[in-house]
Amino acid sequence: MITKIGFQNLRCFKDFSLETKTPLTLISGRNNVGKTTALEGIFLLCLSGSPDMLLKVSGIRKYEFNAMSWQGAAIALDQFHFLIWELLFHEVDMSQPLRISATDDTGNVRTISLKKDEQFSLAQSVGGNTNNMLQSLPGTYALRLSYTFNGKEDQGRFHLTQNGLVLNFDAPPSLPRPPVTVYTGPSLPRFSQQLIADWFSKVEVSGQKSLIVDILHLLDPEIEDLFISTMQGMGYVYARRKSGRPLPVSTMGDGTSKLLFYLLAMAANPGCLLLVDEIETGLHHTFYQKLWQAVASLAQQINSQVIATTHSDECIHAAIKGATEVDPALLTYIRFAKEDDAIVPYYFANNDLTFALEHRMEVR
């Protein structure tokens, strides 16, 4: 479990640190104070070494490109640089490296650093034995990646080539990768139904299906069981109900679909980190407390971590009530605020937050 994260030169963060010492962390604050940026930074660190890490993070902001989208003048090269990695840097200033570091509950320290590298040549790095499809495109530059684990380092560079965005390491990566990390924004990703089916299969094989069914049954007493049905090569999770025919969970409302996504993400990937931006979006306020109770219960049982953001005062109230029903020590609430042009985190443990809410203090 990540307990401390530091961000340097990342988007709105010049130098910012955050403590996440409980399994559940809920972050709130006004617009443009870095809530989404914090999740992006954690996601970027946990994707370290993945060739598509930059594309996945840029996709959070809806800057999406397929592997060949810059061919045929579909996108200018300087625009690609700007959208995919220059915007990651604080005030788009690449003179200083972007750096993210995280410490976990066993004392391990992981760090990622990204830095502009205009001198590096991909062709020279492979001794000139490369074809045009793997050569850096003219007018582009490399982005140096450094990933360290407890002081040991893997180094590589991103290049824009005719074959897409390529990550080349100086030597085969040897360091342990971060834990499995799942990111979802206000709406579930396009591939969520197949992913849910794949995760469900893993959970069923591991013998944990009853755990998921029992939690969903607390939310909707009509649900008695879950199973997979395949249509046109795609797997869908169905709910068997007390009355009526079985239904795809995806047709049973956003609340049930989102909750199943969160639960399966954790259960299928023990010890995983689940990042959820605007967790309340698309859900009725009467669902919030049940959602947090379910997530808290599973996180406690399988040692997973959830970091979420919200704009909703009702979601904050529901989180404290839902988590308290499981264990008051599971949740930390953090409010981001701007003071003298600096972003400052304010921490509320469970008891502090309960007091603040009871006395109608400002916590959003």
Short mmCIF file of C-alpha atoms in Angstrom, two decimals:
data_model
loop_
_atom_site.label_atom_id
_atom_site.label_comp_id
_atom_site.label_asym_id
_atom_site.label_seq_id
_atom_site.Cartn_x
_atom_site.Cartn_y
_atom_site.Cartn_z
CA MET A 1 0.00 0.00 0.00
CA ILE A 2 1.29 3.44 -0.94
CA THR A 3 1.67 5.64 2.13
CA LYS A 4 3.38 8.75 0.75
CA ILE A 5 3.61 10.30 -2.72
CA GLY A 6 5.68 13.26 -3.90
CA PHE A 7 5.17 15.20 -7.13
CA GLN A 8 7.67 17.62 -8.64
CA ASN A 9 7.02 19.60 -11.82
CA LEU A 10 3.79 17.73 -12.65
CA ARG A 11 1.02 19.85 -14.20
CA CYS A 12 -0.23 22.17 -11.41
CA PHE A 13 2.19 20.72 -8.85
CA LYS A 14 5.55 22.44 -8.60
CA ASP A 15 6.42 20.55 -5.43
CA PHE A 16 3.64 18.70 -3.63
CA SER A 17 3.41 15.70 -1.33
CA LEU A 18 0.54 13.58 -0.16
CA GLU A 19 0.10 10.95 2.56
CA THR A 20 -2.25 8.01 1.97
CA LYS A 21 -1.82 5.84 5.06
CA THR A 22 -5.23 4.16 5.10
CA PRO A 23 -6.76 1.66 2.66
CA LEU A 24 -9.35 4.26 1.58
CA THR A 25 -8.50 7.86 0.70
CA LEU A 26 -11.08 10.37 -0.49
CA ILE A 27 -9.89 13.66 -1.99
CA SER A 28 -12.01 16.74 -2.55
CA GLY A 29 -11.56 20.43 -3.24
CA ARG A 30 -12.58 23.14 -5.66
CA ASN A 31 -11.84 23.00 -9.37
CA ASN A 32 -8.24 23.30 -10.57
CA VAL A 33 -6.58 22.31 -7.29
CA GLY A 34 -4.99 19.10 -8.57
CA LYS A 35 -7.39 16.30 -7.66
CA THR A 36 -7.24 14.61 -11.06
CA THR A 37 -3.55 15.47 -11.40
CA ALA A 38 -2.79 13.55 -8.19
CA LEU A 39 -4.48 10.43 -9.59
CA GLU A 40 -2.72 10.89 -12.94
CA GLY A 41 0.65 11.14 -11.23
CA ILE A 42 0.09 7.98 -9.21
CA PHE A 43 -1.13 6.17 -12.34
CA LEU A 44 1.91 7.34 -14.30
CA LEU A 45 4.27 6.04 -11.62
CA CYS A 46 2.48 2.70 -11.43
CA LEU A 47 2.65 2.30 -15.22
CA SER A 48 6.44 2.73 -15.19
CA GLY A 49 8.06 0.64 -17.91
CA SER A 50 4.89 0.22 -19.96
CA PRO A 51 5.39 1.41 -23.57
CA ASP A 52 1.92 2.99 -23.64
CA MET A 53 2.14 4.69 -20.23
CA LEU A 54 2.14 8.20 -21.71
CA LEU A 55 -0.74 7.45 -24.07
CA LYS A 56 -2.82 5.98 -21.23
CA VAL A 57 -2.30 9.03 -19.03
CA SER A 58 -2.96 11.46 -21.88
CA GLY A 59 -6.17 9.54 -22.57
CA ILE A 60 -7.45 10.63 -19.15
CA ARG A 61 -7.61 14.16 -20.59
CA LYS A 62 -9.13 12.79 -23.82
CA TYR A 63 -5.95 13.30 -25.84
CA GLU A 64 -6.17 9.97 -27.65
CA PHE A 65 -4.11 8.89 -30.68
CA ASN A 66 -3.85 5.56 -32.38
CA ALA A 67 -0.45 4.19 -33.31
CA MET A 68 -0.42 5.75 -36.78
CA SER A 69 -2.50 8.90 -36.21
CA TRP A 70 0.33 11.29 -37.04
CA GLN A 71 0.88 9.88 -40.52
CA GLY A 72 -0.47 11.70 -43.54
CA ALA A 73 -0.32 15.03 -41.66
CA ALA A 74 -3.19 13.88 -39.44
CA ILE A 75 -1.42 15.51 -36.52
CA ALA A 76 1.56 17.86 -36.43
CA LEU A 77 4.58 16.46 -34.62
CA ASP A 78 4.90 19.48 -32.37
CA GLN A 79 1.23 19.05 -31.45
CA PHE A 80 1.88 15.43 -30.50
CA HIS A 81 4.79 16.44 -28.26
CA PHE A 82 2.68 19.16 -26.71
CA LEU A 83 -0.36 17.00 -25.94
CA ILE A 84 1.32 13.73 -25.00
CA TRP A 85 4.13 14.86 -22.75
CA GLU A 86 4.85 18.59 -22.67
CA LEU A 87 1.51 19.28 -20.97
CA LEU A 88 2.54 16.92 -18.17
CA PHE A 89 5.21 19.39 -17.07
CA HIS A 90 4.47 22.24 -14.67
CA GLU A 91 3.67 25.34 -16.73
CA VAL A 92 4.84 23.33 -19.77
CA ASP A 93 8.42 23.97 -18.66
CA MET A 94 10.66 21.04 -19.62
CA SER A 95 13.89 22.63 -18.42
CA GLN A 96 13.46 20.70 -15.17
CA PRO A 97 12.62 16.98 -14.91
CA LEU A 98 9.21 15.74 -13.92
CA ARG A 99 9.56 13.49 -10.87
CA ILE A 100 7.11 11.31 -8.93
CA SER A 101 8.10 9.19 -5.94
CA ALA A 102 6.12 6.86 -3.70
CA THR A 103 6.87 5.03 -0.46
CA ASP A 104 4.89 1.93 0.49
CA ASP A 105 4.02 0.45 3.87
CA THR A 106 7.07 -1.84 3.78
CA GLY A 107 9.50 1.04 3.20
CA ASN A 108 10.11 0.45 -0.52
CA VAL A 109 10.65 3.65 -2.52
CA ARG A 110 9.75 3.90 -6.22
CA THR A 111 10.57 6.92 -8.34
CA ILE A 112 9.91 7.90 -11.93
CA SER A 113 11.64 10.77 -13.69
CA LEU A 114 10.94 12.16 -17.18
CA LYS A 115 13.29 14.60 -18.90
CA LYS A 116 13.66 16.07 -22.38
CA ASP A 117 16.58 14.57 -24.31
CA GLU A 118 17.33 16.31 -27.62
CA GLN A 119 20.77 14.76 -28.06
CA PHE A 120 19.81 11.08 -28.14
CA SER A 121 19.62 9.19 -31.45
CA LEU A 122 17.63 5.96 -31.66
CA ALA A 123 19.59 4.82 -34.71
CA GLN A 124 22.90 5.30 -32.91
CA SER A 125 21.62 3.42 -29.85
CA VAL A 126 21.10 0.27 -31.91
CA GLY A 127 24.28 0.69 -33.94
CA GLY A 128 22.44 1.90 -37.02
CA ASN A 129 20.88 -1.53 -37.61
CA THR A 130 17.30 -0.37 -37.86
CA ASN A 131 14.79 0.30 -40.62
CA ASN A 132 12.85 3.47 -41.30
CA MET A 133 9.82 2.24 -39.35
CA LEU A 134 11.88 2.20 -36.14
CA GLN A 135 13.84 5.42 -36.65
CA SER A 136 12.91 8.58 -34.78
CA LEU A 137 10.94 10.89 -37.03
CA PRO A 138 12.76 14.04 -38.20
CA GLY A 139 11.96 17.06 -36.06
CA THR A 140 11.20 15.00 -32.95
CA TYR A 141 13.12 14.51 -29.75
CA ALA A 142 13.36 11.78 -27.12
CA LEU A 143 11.95 11.79 -23.62
CA ARG A 144 14.24 10.15 -21.07
CA LEU A 145 12.62 7.81 -18.55
CA SER A 146 14.28 6.82 -15.29
CA TYR A 147 12.58 4.32 -12.98
CA THR A 148 14.22 3.54 -9.65
CA PHE A 149 13.38 1.02 -6.96
CA ASN A 150 15.21 1.44 -3.66
CA GLY A 151 18.04 3.26 -5.40
CA LYS A 152 18.51 0.86 -8.34
CA GLU A 153 17.64 2.20 -11.79
CA ASP A 154 16.17 1.22 -15.16
CA GLN A 155 16.64 3.80 -17.92
CA GLY A 156 14.99 4.19 -21.29
CA ARG A 157 13.73 6.75 -23.80
CA PHE A 158 10.47 7.40 -25.61
CA HIS A 159 10.71 8.13 -29.35
CA LEU A 160 8.15 9.01 -31.96
CA THR A 161 8.65 6.74 -34.99
CA GLN A 162 6.75 5.79 -38.13
CA ASN A 163 5.63 2.72 -36.19
CA GLY A 164 4.23 4.68 -33.27
CA LEU A 165 5.46 5.81 -29.88
CA VAL A 166 8.30 3.50 -28.86
CA LEU A 167 10.01 2.96 -25.49
CA ASN A 168 13.57 1.65 -25.71
CA PHE A 169 15.44 0.65 -22.55
CA ASP A 170 19.23 0.95 -22.30
CA ALA A 171 19.25 -2.60 -20.89
CA PRO A 172 16.51 -5.16 -20.24
CA PRO A 173 14.39 -3.88 -17.31
CA SER A 174 15.24 -5.74 -14.12
CA LEU A 175 13.43 -3.92 -11.33
CA PRO A 176 10.17 -5.02 -9.70
CA ARG A 177 7.16 -3.28 -11.20
CA PRO A 178 4.60 -1.41 -9.08
CA PRO A 179 1.41 -3.19 -7.97
CA VAL A 180 -1.45 -3.64 -10.43
CA THR A 181 -3.19 -0.28 -10.76
CA VAL A 182 -6.65 0.32 -12.22
CA TYR A 183 -7.75 3.83 -13.15
CA THR A 184 -11.28 4.85 -14.06
CA GLY A 185 -12.77 8.28 -14.57
CA PRO A 186 -16.35 9.52 -14.09
CA SER A 187 -17.58 6.94 -16.61
CA LEU A 188 -16.39 3.37 -17.03
CA PRO A 189 -13.90 2.75 -19.86
CA ARG A 190 -15.16 1.55 -23.24
CA PHE A 191 -13.71 -1.91 -22.71
CA SER A 192 -15.23 -2.33 -19.26
CA GLN A 193 -17.71 -5.13 -20.05
CA GLN A 194 -15.09 -7.53 -21.43
CA LEU A 195 -12.70 -6.53 -18.65
CA ILE A 196 -15.40 -7.19 -16.06
CA ALA A 197 -16.00 -10.63 -17.59
CA ASP A 198 -12.27 -11.44 -17.54
CA TRP A 199 -11.93 -10.33 -13.93
CA PHE A 200 -15.04 -12.28 -12.96
CA SER A 201 -13.54 -15.45 -14.44
CA LYS A 202 -10.40 -14.98 -12.34
CA VAL A 203 -12.45 -14.37 -9.21
CA GLU A 204 -14.60 -17.43 -9.86
CA VAL A 205 -11.57 -19.66 -10.39
CA SER A 206 -10.02 -18.38 -7.16
CA GLY A 207 -13.18 -19.30 -5.24
CA GLN A 208 -14.06 -15.73 -4.29
CA LYS A 209 -17.25 -15.35 -6.31
CA SER A 210 -19.45 -15.73 -3.23
CA LEU A 211 -17.68 -12.76 -1.65
CA ILE A 212 -18.69 -10.52 -4.56
CA VAL A 213 -22.24 -11.93 -4.72
CA ASP A 214 -22.75 -11.42 -0.99
CA ILE A 215 -21.69 -7.75 -1.22
CA LEU A 216 -23.94 -7.10 -4.23
CA HIS A 217 -26.81 -8.87 -2.43
CA LEU A 218 -26.54 -6.32 0.39
CA LEU A 219 -27.04 -3.60 -2.20
CA ASP A 220 -29.76 -5.37 -4.16
CA PRO A 221 -31.46 -8.27 -2.33
CA GLU A 222 -32.87 -9.48 -5.67
CA ILE A 223 -29.39 -10.60 -6.79
CA GLU A 224 -28.81 -14.27 -5.93
CA ASP A 225 -25.90 -15.24 -8.17
CA LEU A 226 -23.62 -14.10 -10.99
CA PHE A 227 -22.55 -15.98 -14.11
CA ILE A 228 -20.99 -15.32 -17.53
CA SER A 229 -22.85 -15.61 -20.81
CA THR A 230 -21.06 -15.26 -24.15
CA MET A 231 -22.61 -13.52 -27.14
CA GLN A 232 -20.78 -13.02 -30.46
CA GLY A 233 -17.47 -13.79 -28.80
CA MET A 234 -17.94 -11.26 -25.99
CA GLY A 235 -18.40 -12.24 -22.36
CA TYR A 236 -21.01 -10.52 -20.21
CA VAL A 237 -21.66 -10.91 -16.50
CA TYR A 238 -25.30 -11.72 -15.76
CA ALA A 239 -27.16 -11.52 -12.47
CA ARG A 240 -29.51 -14.33 -11.52
CA ARG A 241 -32.39 -12.77 -9.58
CA LYS A 242 -35.03 -14.04 -7.19
CA SER A 243 -37.77 -13.06 -9.60
CA GLY A 244 -37.66 -12.57 -13.34
CA ARG A 245 -35.14 -13.74 -15.91
CA PRO A 246 -31.38 -13.18 -15.52
CA LEU A 247 -30.14 -9.79 -16.73
CA PRO A 248 -26.76 -8.45 -17.82
CA VAL A 249 -25.38 -6.43 -14.93
CA SER A 250 -24.65 -3.63 -17.43
CA THR A 251 -28.43 -3.14 -17.85
CA MET A 252 -29.11 -2.89 -14.12
CA GLY A 253 -28.05 0.73 -13.76
CA ASP A 254 -24.81 2.66 -13.45
CA GLY A 255 -24.64 2.09 -9.71
CA THR A 256 -24.58 -1.69 -9.93
CA SER A 257 -22.23 -1.70 -12.96
CA LYS A 258 -19.74 0.66 -11.32
CA LEU A 259 -19.79 -1.19 -8.03
CA LEU A 260 -19.19 -4.52 -9.77
CA PHE A 261 -16.28 -2.95 -11.72
CA TYR A 262 -14.67 -1.68 -8.49
CA LEU A 263 -15.20 -4.93 -6.60
CA LEU A 264 -13.88 -7.16 -9.38
CA ALA A 265 -10.89 -4.88 -10.01
CA MET A 266 -9.84 -5.41 -6.40
CA ALA A 267 -10.80 -9.08 -6.05
CA ALA A 268 -9.17 -10.16 -9.34
CA ASN A 269 -5.95 -8.28 -8.54
CA PRO A 270 -5.17 -8.79 -4.82
CA GLY A 271 -3.14 -5.93 -3.40
CA CYS A 272 -4.08 -3.68 -6.31
CA LEU A 273 -4.47 0.09 -6.27
CA LEU A 274 -7.82 1.39 -7.53
CA LEU A 275 -7.92 5.05 -8.64
CA VAL A 276 -11.37 6.56 -9.20
CA ASP A 277 -11.90 10.13 -10.39
CA GLU A 278 -15.25 11.71 -9.43
CA ILE A 279 -16.54 8.52 -7.88
CA GLU A 280 -20.02 9.98 -7.39
CA THR A 281 -20.69 10.72 -11.08
CA GLY A 282 -23.73 8.96 -12.49
CA LEU A 283 -24.86 7.61 -9.11
CA HIS A 284 -27.91 8.63 -7.08
CA HIS A 285 -26.98 10.09 -3.70
CA THR A 286 -28.93 7.34 -1.91
CA PHE A 287 -26.42 4.83 -3.35
CA TYR A 288 -23.26 6.52 -2.01
CA GLN A 289 -23.22 5.00 1.47
CA LYS A 290 -23.80 1.45 0.22
CA LEU A 291 -21.03 1.96 -2.35
CA TRP A 292 -18.51 3.03 0.30
CA GLN A 293 -19.57 0.29 2.69
CA ALA A 294 -19.04 -2.32 -0.04
CA VAL A 295 -15.67 -0.93 -1.15
CA ALA A 296 -14.46 -0.62 2.45
CA SER A 297 -15.50 -4.16 3.26
CA LEU A 298 -13.66 -5.69 0.30
CA ALA A 299 -10.57 -3.48 0.65
CA GLN A 300 -10.22 -4.65 4.25
CA GLN A 301 -10.63 -8.32 3.36
CA ILE A 302 -8.21 -8.53 0.43
CA ASN A 303 -5.65 -5.84 1.30
CA SER A 304 -6.36 -3.45 -1.57
CA GLN A 305 -6.12 0.34 -1.67
CA VAL A 306 -8.61 2.84 -3.11
CA ILE A 307 -7.89 6.52 -3.79
CA ALA A 308 -10.88 8.48 -5.10
CA THR A 309 -11.89 12.07 -5.75
CA THR A 310 -15.28 13.76 -5.38
CA HIS A 311 -17.02 17.12 -5.75
CA SER A 312 -19.99 16.00 -3.70
CA ASP A 313 -20.63 16.93 -0.07
CA GLU A 314 -23.15 14.08 0.08
CA CYS A 315 -20.48 11.64 -1.10
CA ILE A 316 -18.16 12.80 1.69
CA HIS A 317 -20.89 12.25 4.29
CA ALA A 318 -21.67 8.84 2.81
CA ALA A 319 -18.01 7.80 2.73
CA ILE A 320 -17.52 8.45 6.43
CA LYS A 321 -20.75 6.66 7.34
CA GLY A 322 -20.16 3.70 5.03
CA ALA A 323 -16.53 3.19 6.04
CA THR A 324 -17.40 3.56 9.74
CA GLU A 325 -19.82 0.67 9.50
CA VAL A 326 -16.86 -1.52 8.52
CA ASP A 327 -13.95 0.05 10.45
CA PRO A 328 -13.51 3.73 11.38
CA ALA A 329 -9.75 3.47 10.77
CA LEU A 330 -10.11 2.59 7.08
CA LEU A 331 -10.73 6.08 5.67
CA THR A 332 -8.80 9.33 5.40
CA TYR A 333 -10.36 12.40 3.80
CA ILE A 334 -8.12 15.06 2.24
CA ARG A 335 -9.23 18.49 1.07
CA PHE A 336 -7.02 20.26 -1.47
CA ALA A 337 -6.98 24.05 -1.21
CA LYS A 338 -5.01 26.91 -2.76
CA GLU A 339 -3.13 29.26 -0.46
CA ASP A 340 -0.85 31.98 -1.86
CA ASP A 341 -0.74 30.19 -5.22
CA ALA A 342 0.36 26.93 -3.54
CA ILE A 343 -1.79 23.81 -3.25
CA VAL A 344 -2.10 22.57 0.33
CA PRO A 345 -3.63 19.28 1.54
CA TYR A 346 -5.77 19.29 4.70
CA TYR A 347 -6.19 15.89 6.35
CA PHE A 348 -9.23 14.66 8.23
CA ALA A 349 -9.15 11.32 10.00
CA ASN A 350 -12.48 9.62 10.61
CA ASN A 351 -13.21 11.25 13.98
CA ASP A 352 -12.09 14.69 12.77
CA LEU A 353 -14.30 14.44 9.72
CA THR A 354 -17.32 13.33 11.73
CA PHE A 355 -16.86 16.33 14.04
CA ALA A 356 -16.49 18.72 11.11
CA LEU A 357 -19.60 17.42 9.38
CA GLU A 358 -21.68 17.49 12.54
CA HIS A 359 -20.73 21.13 13.07
CA ARG A 360 -21.23 22.01 9.40
CA MET A 361 -17.65 23.05 8.89
CA GLU A 362 -16.40 23.50 5.32
CA VAL A 363 -14.74 20.26 4.22
CA ARG A 364 -15.16 20.35 0.43
#
